[in-house]
PDB file of C-alpha atoms in Angstrom:
ATOM      1  CA  MET N 135      -0.019   0.067   0.164  1.00 33.00           C
ATOM      2  CA  VAL N 136       1.548   3.533  -0.469  1.00 37.00           C
ATOM      3  CA  LEU N 137       0.200   5.992   0.528  1.00 39.00           C
ATOM      4  CA  ASP N 138      -0.955   9.828  -1.521  1.00 41.00           C
ATOM      5  CA  PHE N 139       1.114  12.546  -1.263  1.00 38.00           C
ATOM      6  CA  ALA N 140      -1.318  15.095   0.030  1.00 38.00           C
ATOM      7  CA  ILE N 141      -2.793  12.538   2.767  1.00 38.00           C
ATOM      8  CA  ALA N 142       0.592  11.617   3.779  1.00 43.00           C
ATOM      9  CA  ARG N 143       1.382  15.461   4.804  1.00 47.00           C
ATOM     10  CA  SER N 144      -2.099  16.122   6.431  1.00 46.00           C
ATOM     11  CA  THR N 145      -2.434  15.560   9.832  1.00 58.00           C
ATOM     12  CA  MET N 146      -3.175  11.821   9.735  1.00 69.00           C
ATOM     13  CA  HIS N 147      -3.805  10.508  13.315  1.00 80.00           C
ATOM     14  CA  PRO N 148      -0.227   9.176  14.241  1.00 84.00           C
ATOM     15  CA  THR N 149      -1.436   5.876  15.200  1.00 87.00           C
ATOM     16  CA  GLU N 150      -3.577   5.460  11.131  1.00 85.00           C
ATOM     17  CA  MET N 151      -0.011   6.389  10.433  1.00 82.00           C
ATOM     18  CA  LEU N 152       1.989   3.294  12.532  1.00 88.00           C
ATOM     19  CA  ILE N 153      -1.493   0.940  10.260  1.00 88.00           C
ATOM     20  CA  ARG N 154      -0.079   2.477   6.904  1.00 82.00           C
ATOM     21  CA  ARG N 155       3.365   1.860   7.606  1.00 84.00           C
ATOM     22  CA  LEU N 156       2.838  -2.149   8.518  1.00 89.00           C
ATOM     23  CA  ARG N 157       0.431  -3.024   5.875  1.00 85.00           C
ATOM     24  CA  VAL N 158       2.998  -2.096   3.474  1.00 79.00           C
ATOM     25  CA  ASP N 159       3.918  -5.275   3.983  1.00 78.00           C
ATOM     26  CA  THR N 160       2.510  -6.880   6.438  1.00 83.00           C
ATOM     27  CA  HIS N 161      -1.391  -8.386   5.768  1.00 85.00           C
ATOM     28  CA  LEU N 162      -2.876  -6.924   9.554  1.00 90.00           C
ATOM     29  CA  SER N 163      -6.258  -8.168  10.415  1.00 91.00           C
ATOM     30  CA  ASP N 164      -9.042  -5.292  11.022  1.00 92.00           C
ATOM     31  CA  ASP N 165      -8.117  -6.673  14.640  1.00 95.00           C
ATOM     32  CA  ASP N 166      -5.105  -5.786  14.594  1.00 95.00           C
ATOM     33  CA  ALA N 167      -5.515  -2.590  13.266  1.00 94.00           C
ATOM     34  CA  LYS N 168      -7.886  -0.999  16.115  1.00 94.00           C
ATOM     35  CA  ALA N 169      -5.542  -2.580  18.599  1.00 96.00           C
ATOM     36  CA  ILE N 170      -2.467  -0.136  17.242  1.00 95.00           C
ATOM     37  CA  HIS N 171      -5.910   2.733  17.211  1.00 93.00           C
ATOM     38  CA  SER N 172      -6.287   2.210  20.274  1.00 93.00           C
ATOM     39  CA  LEU N 173      -2.646   2.690  21.835  1.00 94.00           C
ATOM     40  CA  LYS N 174      -1.998   6.288  23.550  1.00 94.00           C
ATOM     41  CA  VAL N 175       0.457   8.273  21.464  1.00 94.00           C
ATOM     42  CA  GLU N 176       1.546  11.141  22.952  1.00 95.00           C
ATOM     43  CA  THR N 177       2.636  13.698  20.607  1.00 94.00           C
ATOM     44  CA  ARG N 178       5.074  16.490  20.501  1.00 95.00           C
ATOM     45  CA  VAL N 179       6.351  19.391  18.425  1.00 96.00           C
ATOM     46  CA  VAL N 180       9.611  20.112  18.956  1.00 97.00           C
ATOM     47  CA  PRO N 181      12.037  21.963  16.531  1.00 97.00           C
ATOM     48  CA  ALA N 182      15.370  20.619  14.697  1.00 97.00           C
ATOM     49  CA  ASP N 183      18.072  19.496  16.709  1.00 96.00           C
ATOM     50  CA  THR N 184      15.736  18.264  19.133  1.00 97.00           C
ATOM     51  CA  TYR N 185      17.768  15.441  21.202  1.00 97.00           C
ATOM     52  CA  LEU N 186      14.486  12.769  20.765  1.00 97.00           C
ATOM     53  CA  VAL N 187      16.937  10.046  23.277  1.00 96.00           C
ATOM     54  CA  SER N 188      20.903  10.184  24.286  1.00 97.00           C
ATOM     55  CA  GLU N 189      23.187   7.502  24.504  1.00 97.00           C
ATOM     56  CA  GLY N 190      23.138   6.587  27.651  1.00 97.00           C
ATOM     57  CA  ASP N 191      19.447   7.121  28.340  1.00 97.00           C
ATOM     58  CA  ARG N 192      17.239   4.169  29.179  1.00 97.00           C
ATOM     59  CA  PRO N 193      14.230   5.298  27.734  1.00 96.00           C
ATOM     60  CA  SER N 194      10.641   4.029  28.660  1.00 97.00           C
ATOM     61  CA  HIS N 195       9.068   5.276  25.433  1.00 97.00           C
ATOM     62  CA  CYS N 196       9.196   5.030  21.314  1.00 96.00           C
ATOM     63  CA  CYS N 197       9.270   7.243  19.019  1.00 96.00           C
ATOM     64  CA  LEU N 198       7.386   7.289  15.894  1.00 96.00           C
ATOM     65  CA  ILE N 199       8.381  10.215  13.500  1.00 96.00           C
ATOM     66  CA  ILE N 200       5.002  12.171  12.258  1.00 94.00           C
ATOM     67  CA  LYS N 201       6.084  15.264  10.401  1.00 94.00           C
ATOM     68  CA  GLY N 202      10.124  16.126   9.762  1.00 96.00           C
ATOM     69  CA  PHE N 203      12.949  14.180   9.826  1.00 97.00           C
ATOM     70  CA  ALA N 204      15.525  12.909  12.606  1.00 98.00           C
ATOM     71  CA  CYS N 205      18.659  10.729  12.325  1.00 98.00           C
ATOM     72  CA  ARG N 206      20.454   8.482  14.152  1.00 98.00           C
ATOM     73  CA  SER N 207      24.615   9.603  15.451  1.00 98.00           C
ATOM     74  CA  LYS N 208      27.677   8.408  17.444  1.00 97.00           C
ATOM     75  CA  VAL N 209      30.122  11.297  18.284  1.00 96.00           C
ATOM     76  CA  ALA N 210      33.668  10.091  18.846  1.00 95.00           C
ATOM     77  CA  ASN N 211      35.861  10.613  21.390  1.00 94.00           C
ATOM     78  CA  ASN N 212      37.462  12.579  18.286  1.00 95.00           C
ATOM     79  CA  GLY N 213      34.753  14.891  18.644  1.00 94.00           C
ATOM     80  CA  LYS N 214      33.734  14.491  14.687  1.00 95.00           C
ATOM     81  CA  ARG N 215      29.614  12.904  14.216  1.00 97.00           C
ATOM     82  CA  GLN N 216      29.071   9.591  12.879  1.00 97.00           C
ATOM     83  CA  ILE N 217      25.564   9.757  11.330  1.00 98.00           C
ATOM     84  CA  LEU N 218      24.431   6.153  11.281  1.00 98.00           C
ATOM     85  CA  SER N 219      20.628   6.758   9.223  1.00 98.00           C
ATOM     86  CA  PHE N 220      17.894   9.046   7.967  1.00 98.00           C
ATOM     87  CA  HIS N 221      14.289   8.923   9.396  1.00 97.00           C
ATOM     88  CA  ILE N 222      11.634  10.373   7.883  1.00 96.00           C
ATOM     89  CA  PRO N 223       8.150  10.196   8.799  1.00 93.00           C
ATOM     90  CA  SER N 224       5.782   6.679   9.992  1.00 91.00           C
ATOM     91  CA  ASP N 225       9.324   5.652  11.146  1.00 94.00           C
ATOM     92  CA  ILE N 226       9.470   4.266  15.142  1.00 95.00           C
ATOM     93  CA  PRO N 227      13.467   4.433  14.335  1.00 96.00           C
ATOM     94  CA  ASP N 228      14.580   3.624  18.506  1.00 94.00           C
ATOM     95  CA  LEU N 229      12.194   0.499  18.041  1.00 94.00           C
ATOM     96  CA  GLN N 230      15.019  -1.779  19.452  1.00 92.00           C
ATOM     97  CA  SER N 231      15.119   0.295  23.127  1.00 94.00           C
ATOM     98  CA  LEU N 232      11.531  -2.547  23.458  1.00 93.00           C
ATOM     99  CA  PHE N 233      14.784  -4.861  24.127  1.00 92.00           C
ATOM    100  CA  LEU N 234      18.234  -3.465  24.355  1.00 93.00           C
ATOM    101  CA  LYS N 235      17.317  -0.701  27.229  1.00 90.00           C
ATOM    102  CA  THR N 236      20.162   1.304  27.533  1.00 96.00           C
ATOM    103  CA  MET N 237      20.912   3.845  23.901  1.00 96.00           C
ATOM    104  CA  ASP N 238      23.997   3.325  22.357  1.00 96.00           C
ATOM    105  CA  HIS N 239      23.447   6.002  19.990  1.00 97.00           C
ATOM    106  CA  ASP N 240      21.662   9.577  19.510  1.00 98.00           C
ATOM    107  CA  LEU N 241      18.463  10.207  17.534  1.00 98.00           C
ATOM    108  CA  ALA N 242      18.018  13.405  17.583  1.00 98.00           C
ATOM    109  CA  THR N 243      15.886  16.376  14.259  1.00 98.00           C
ATOM    110  CA  MET N 244      17.102  16.885  11.911  1.00 97.00           C
ATOM    111  CA  SER N 245      14.156  19.600  11.582  1.00 97.00           C
ATOM    112  CA  PRO N 246      11.379  21.031  13.581  1.00 97.00           C
ATOM    113  CA  ALA N 247       9.800  17.722  14.123  1.00 96.00           C
ATOM    114  CA  THR N 248       5.855  15.749  15.236  1.00 95.00           C
ATOM    115  CA  VAL N 249       6.702  13.194  17.077  1.00 96.00           C
ATOM    116  CA  GLY N 250       3.817  10.872  18.968  1.00 95.00           C
ATOM    117  CA  PHE N 251       6.020   8.927  22.435  1.00 96.00           C
ATOM    118  CA  ILE N 252       4.627   5.229  22.457  1.00 96.00           C
ATOM    119  CA  SER N 253       5.365   3.913  25.550  1.00 97.00           C
ATOM    120  CA  HIS N 254       7.103  -0.096  26.368  1.00 97.00           C
ATOM    121  CA  SER N 255       5.075  -1.408  28.672  1.00 97.00           C
ATOM    122  CA  ALA N 256       1.887   0.205  25.808  1.00 97.00           C
ATOM    123  CA  LEU N 257       4.123  -1.706  23.011  1.00 96.00           C
ATOM    124  CA  GLU N 258       5.006  -5.064  24.891  1.00 96.00           C
ATOM    125  CA  HIS N 259       1.419  -5.967  25.607  1.00 96.00           C
ATOM    126  CA  LEU N 260       0.338  -5.132  22.045  1.00 96.00           C
ATOM    127  CA  VAL N 261       3.483  -8.013  20.173  1.00 95.00           C
ATOM    128  CA  ARG N 262       2.177 -10.351  23.304  1.00 96.00           C
ATOM    129  CA  THR N 263      -1.767 -10.424  22.551  1.00 96.00           C
ATOM    130  CA  HIS N 264      -1.292  -9.041  18.847  1.00 96.00           C
ATOM    131  CA  PRO N 265       1.506 -12.268  17.070  1.00 95.00           C
ATOM    132  CA  LEU N 266       0.968 -10.394  13.117  1.00 94.00           C
ATOM    133  CA  ILE N 267       1.741  -7.073  15.331  1.00 95.00           C
ATOM    134  CA  ALA N 268       5.290  -7.988  16.644  1.00 95.00           C
ATOM    135  CA  CYS N 269       6.071 -10.311  13.167  1.00 93.00           C
ATOM    136  CA  ALA N 270       5.899  -6.610  11.854  1.00 93.00           C
ATOM    137  CA  LEU N 271       7.769  -4.503  13.634  1.00 94.00           C
ATOM    138  CA  TRP N 272       9.766  -7.371  14.677  1.00 93.00           C
ATOM    139  CA  ARG N 273      10.317  -6.938  10.459  1.00 92.00           C
ATOM    140  CA  GLU N 274      10.630  -3.344  10.803  1.00 92.00           C
ATOM    141  CA  THR N 275      13.944  -4.385  13.113  1.00 93.00           C
ATOM    142  CA  LEU N 276      15.257  -6.742   9.930  1.00 94.00           C
ATOM    143  CA  VAL N 277      14.784  -3.953   7.837  1.00 94.00           C
ATOM    144  CA  ASP N 278      16.607  -1.557   9.839  1.00 95.00           C
ATOM    145  CA  ALA N 279      19.758  -3.905   9.689  1.00 96.00           C
ATOM    146  CA  ALA N 280      20.166  -4.429   6.425  1.00 97.00           C
ATOM    147  CA  ILE N 281      20.082  -0.786   5.253  1.00 97.00           C
ATOM    148  CA  PHE N 282      22.806  -0.763   8.410  1.00 97.00           C
ATOM    149  CA  ARG N 283      25.012  -3.366   6.787  1.00 97.00           C
ATOM    150  CA  GLU N 284      24.648  -1.687   2.839  1.00 97.00           C
ATOM    151  CA  TRP N 285      25.535   2.240   4.525  1.00 97.00           C
ATOM    152  CA  ILE N 286      28.587  -0.498   5.643  1.00 97.00           C
ATOM    153  CA  VAL N 287      28.980  -1.030   2.252  1.00 97.00           C
ATOM    154  CA  ASN N 288      29.055   2.194   1.249  1.00 96.00           C
ATOM    155  CA  MET N 289      30.844   4.166   2.943  1.00 94.00           C
ATOM    156  CA  GLY N 290      33.326   1.134   3.236  1.00 95.00           C
ATOM    157  CA  VAL N 291      33.956   1.046  -0.867  1.00 96.00           C
ATOM    158  CA  ARG N 292      32.176   3.307  -2.147  1.00 97.00           C
ATOM    159  CA  PRO N 293      33.525   6.400  -4.105  1.00 97.00           C
ATOM    160  CA  ALA N 294      32.896   9.371  -3.041  1.00 97.00           C
ATOM    161  CA  ALA N 295      29.551   9.852  -5.700  1.00 97.00           C
ATOM    162  CA  ALA N 296      28.725   6.781  -5.899  1.00 98.00           C
ATOM    163  CA  ARG N 297      27.776   6.754  -2.226  1.00 98.00           C
ATOM    164  CA  MET N 298      26.254  10.088  -2.417  1.00 98.00           C
ATOM    165  CA  ALA N 299      23.888   8.361  -5.526  1.00 98.00           C
ATOM    166  CA  HIS N 300      22.982   5.240  -3.506  1.00 98.00           C
ATOM    167  CA  LEU N 301      21.982   7.331  -0.354  1.00 98.00           C
ATOM    168  CA  LEU N 302      19.219   9.710  -2.112  1.00 98.00           C
ATOM    169  CA  ALA N 303      18.078   6.522  -4.745  1.00 97.00           C
ATOM    170  CA  GLU N 304      17.452   4.449  -0.772  1.00 97.00           C
ATOM    171  CA  LEU N 305      15.740   7.280   0.692  1.00 97.00           C
ATOM    172  CA  ARG N 306      13.233   7.933  -2.742  1.00 96.00           C
ATOM    173  CA  GLN N 307      12.126   4.325  -2.623  1.00 95.00           C
ATOM    174  CA  ARG N 308      11.683   4.181   1.309  1.00 94.00           C
ATOM    175  CA  MET N 309       9.962   7.942   0.828  1.00 93.00           C
ATOM    176  CA  ALA N 310       7.823   5.914  -1.847  1.00 92.00           C
ATOM    177  CA  ALA N 311       7.381   3.491  -0.236  1.00 88.00           C
ATOM    178  CA  VAL N 312       5.332   5.164   1.846  1.00 86.00           C
ATOM    179  CA  GLY N 313       3.361   7.977  -0.357  1.00 88.00           C
ATOM    180  CA  LEU N 314       6.313  11.007   0.367  1.00 92.00           C
ATOM    181  CA  THR N 315       7.167  12.070  -3.083  1.00 93.00           C
ATOM    182  CA  ASN N 316       6.226  14.268  -5.627  1.00 93.00           C
ATOM    183  CA  GLY N 317       6.992  12.824  -9.090  1.00 90.00           C
ATOM    184  CA  GLU N 318      10.693  12.849  -8.836  1.00 93.00           C
ATOM    185  CA  GLU N 319      11.226  15.135  -6.138  1.00 96.00           C
ATOM    186  CA  PHE N 320      11.253  14.651  -2.352  1.00 97.00           C
ATOM    187  CA  GLU N 321      11.802  16.548   1.107  1.00 96.00           C
ATOM    188  CA  PHE N 322      14.988  16.493   2.405  1.00 97.00           C
ATOM    189  CA  PRO N 323      16.238  18.818   5.146  1.00 96.00           C
ATOM    190  CA  VAL N 324      19.822  18.156   5.603  1.00 97.00           C
ATOM    191  CA  THR N 325      22.879  20.369   5.292  1.00 96.00           C
ATOM    192  CA  GLN N 326      25.985  20.036   3.488  1.00 96.00           C
ATOM    193  CA  THR N 327      27.788  18.895   6.979  1.00 97.00           C
ATOM    194  CA  GLU N 328      25.077  16.966   8.214  1.00 97.00           C
ATOM    195  CA  LEU N 329      25.542  15.022   3.964  1.00 97.00           C
ATOM    196  CA  GLY N 330      29.486  14.612   4.574  1.00 97.00           C
ATOM    197  CA  GLU N 331      28.811  13.137   8.729  1.00 98.00           C
ATOM    198  CA  ALA N 332      26.218  10.591   6.589  1.00 98.00           C
ATOM    199  CA  LEU N 333      29.079   9.584   3.914  1.00 98.00           C
ATOM    200  CA  GLY N 334      32.396  10.579   4.917  1.00 96.00           C
ATOM    201  CA  LEU N 335      32.821  13.432   3.365  1.00 97.00           C
ATOM    202  CA  SER N 336      33.922  16.985   3.899  1.00 97.00           C
ATOM    203  CA  THR N 337      31.705  19.162   3.833  1.00 97.00           C
ATOM    204  CA  VAL N 338      33.723  20.541   0.474  1.00 98.00           C
ATOM    205  CA  HIS N 339      33.604  17.239  -1.328  1.00 97.00           C
ATOM    206  CA  VAL N 340      29.817  16.863  -0.951  1.00 98.00           C
ATOM    207  CA  ASN N 341      29.613  20.608  -2.819  1.00 97.00           C
ATOM    208  CA  ARG N 342      31.584  19.277  -5.182  1.00 97.00           C
ATOM    209  CA  VAL N 343      29.870  16.021  -6.203  1.00 98.00           C
ATOM    210  CA  LEU N 344      25.946  18.132  -5.794  1.00 97.00           C
ATOM    211  CA  GLN N 345      27.648  20.536  -8.378  1.00 97.00           C
ATOM    212  CA  ALA N 346      28.901  17.954 -11.117  1.00 97.00           C
ATOM    213  CA  PHE N 347      25.841  15.682 -10.964  1.00 97.00           C
ATOM    214  CA  ARG N 348      23.562  19.204 -10.994  1.00 96.00           C
ATOM    215  CA  ALA N 349      25.947  20.147 -14.152  1.00 97.00           C
ATOM    216  CA  GLU N 350      24.972  16.727 -15.685  1.00 96.00           C
ATOM    217  CA  ARG N 351      21.361  16.633 -14.437  1.00 96.00           C
ATOM    218  CA  VAL N 352      21.537  13.659 -13.218  1.00 97.00           C
ATOM    219  CA  LEU N 353      20.134  14.786  -9.457  1.00 97.00           C
ATOM    220  CA  ASP N 354      19.546  18.622  -7.356  1.00 96.00           C
ATOM    221  CA  LEU N 355      19.700  19.369  -4.332  1.00 96.00           C
ATOM    222  CA  GLN N 356      18.342  22.975  -3.106  1.00 92.00           C
ATOM    223  CA  LYS N 357      15.870  23.918  -0.572  1.00 90.00           C
ATOM    224  CA  ASN N 358      15.530  21.022   1.109  1.00 94.00           C
ATOM    225  CA  PHE N 359      13.834  19.124  -1.958  1.00 97.00           C
ATOM    226  CA  VAL N 360      15.726  16.506  -3.795  1.00 98.00           C
ATOM    227  CA  THR N 361      14.915  16.548  -7.826  1.00 97.00           C
ATOM    228  CA  ILE N 362      16.016  12.908  -9.384  1.00 97.00           C
ATOM    229  CA  GLU N 363      16.431  14.481 -12.745  1.00 96.00           C
ATOM    230  CA  ASP N 364      17.401  10.665 -13.737  1.00 96.00           C
ATOM    231  CA  TYR N 365      16.804   7.875 -12.116  1.00 95.00           C
ATOM    232  CA  GLU N 366      18.323   5.130 -14.262  1.00 96.00           C
ATOM    233  CA  LYS N 367      21.897   7.787 -14.611  1.00 96.00           C
ATOM    234  CA  VAL N 368      21.690   7.420 -10.608  1.00 97.00           C
ATOM    235  CA  VAL N 369      20.693   3.959 -10.225  1.00 96.00           C
ATOM    236  CA  GLN N 370      24.188   3.475 -13.220  1.00 95.00           C
ATOM    237  CA  ALA N 371      26.487   5.615 -10.849  1.00 95.00           C
ATOM    238  CA  SER N 372      26.115   4.172  -7.657  1.00 97.00           C
ATOM    239  CA  GLY N 373      25.251  -0.064  -8.103  1.00 96.00           C
ATOM    240  CA  PHE N 374      21.746   0.702  -6.376  1.00 97.00           C
ATOM    241  CA  ASP N 375      19.724  -2.701  -6.008  1.00 96.00           C
ATOM    242  CA  GLU N 376      16.851  -2.090  -3.227  1.00 95.00           C
ATOM    243  CA  SER N 377      16.951  -5.613  -2.733  1.00 95.00           C
ATOM    244  CA  TYR N 378      18.251  -4.712   0.830  1.00 96.00           C
ATOM    245  CA  LEU N 379      14.904  -2.170   1.479  1.00 95.00           C
ATOM    246  CA  TYR N 380      12.008  -5.730   1.262  1.00 91.00           C
ATOM    247  CA  LEU N 381       9.802  -3.132   0.153  1.00 85.00           C
ATOM    248  CA  THR N 382       7.077  -5.071  -1.058  1.00 70.00           C
ATOM    249  CA  ARG N 383       4.713  -2.976  -3.343  1.00 55.00           C
ATOM    250  CA  ASN N 384       5.426  -1.910  -6.800  1.00 45.00           C
ATOM    251  CA  VAL N 385       7.890   1.255  -5.937  1.00 49.00           C
ATOM    252  CA  PRO N 386       8.078   2.419  -9.643  1.00 50.00           C
ATOM    253  CA  SER N 387      11.426   2.893 -10.538  1.00 53.00           C
ATOM    254  CA  SER N 388      11.279   5.317 -13.307  1.00 52.00           C
TER     255      SER N 388
END
């Protein structure tokens, strides 16, 4: 199931967003959907650069990104930050805190965001009483791990231009899966510094790669929006293969 772009940008109830997200690849029953809809979600509107949870915290809630963007990161002992993942509306980026009680990384917003907090106790009751929901949430964490593996490959063996093309192709497919693209354009409020922290590149190098892609009319990133001008060239430049995202619905390839 793919969300309608206009609906996804509206004030959809947070539990409905979660239901639609899980139904992308899991056939939840009406009873399962009703159980998710009954979850109590504490909604907060927060500014950019708000730490939702920090390394060392022992959270009692999981965060559902309703609007805006977030990222996971770690800071090395030399003070440099490595961004580990980007998170879009409908993601629950700290789902693992249900079982790994102490956070080993930071989770912060990249833009003004609306976040829904769901208590661990409510989620634990939900997965005990609804096995299909438990499977759906477990699958989310497994896909998350698959994305981590691909990011390691991206950082380890691909040159700079391929790294960036691969990251933006991934985001395009993830955003399309939940109805957050408008043709070949999607929101991504990232700075060149943050891109560098995700890709292991200097800000100068990030700028150089973006300028080259823009000149070649492959892709562009301006004013918090990515435009994929030639998806096939993006795939060719990066070797992108979406299979690691385990998307079971049909996201257009061009």
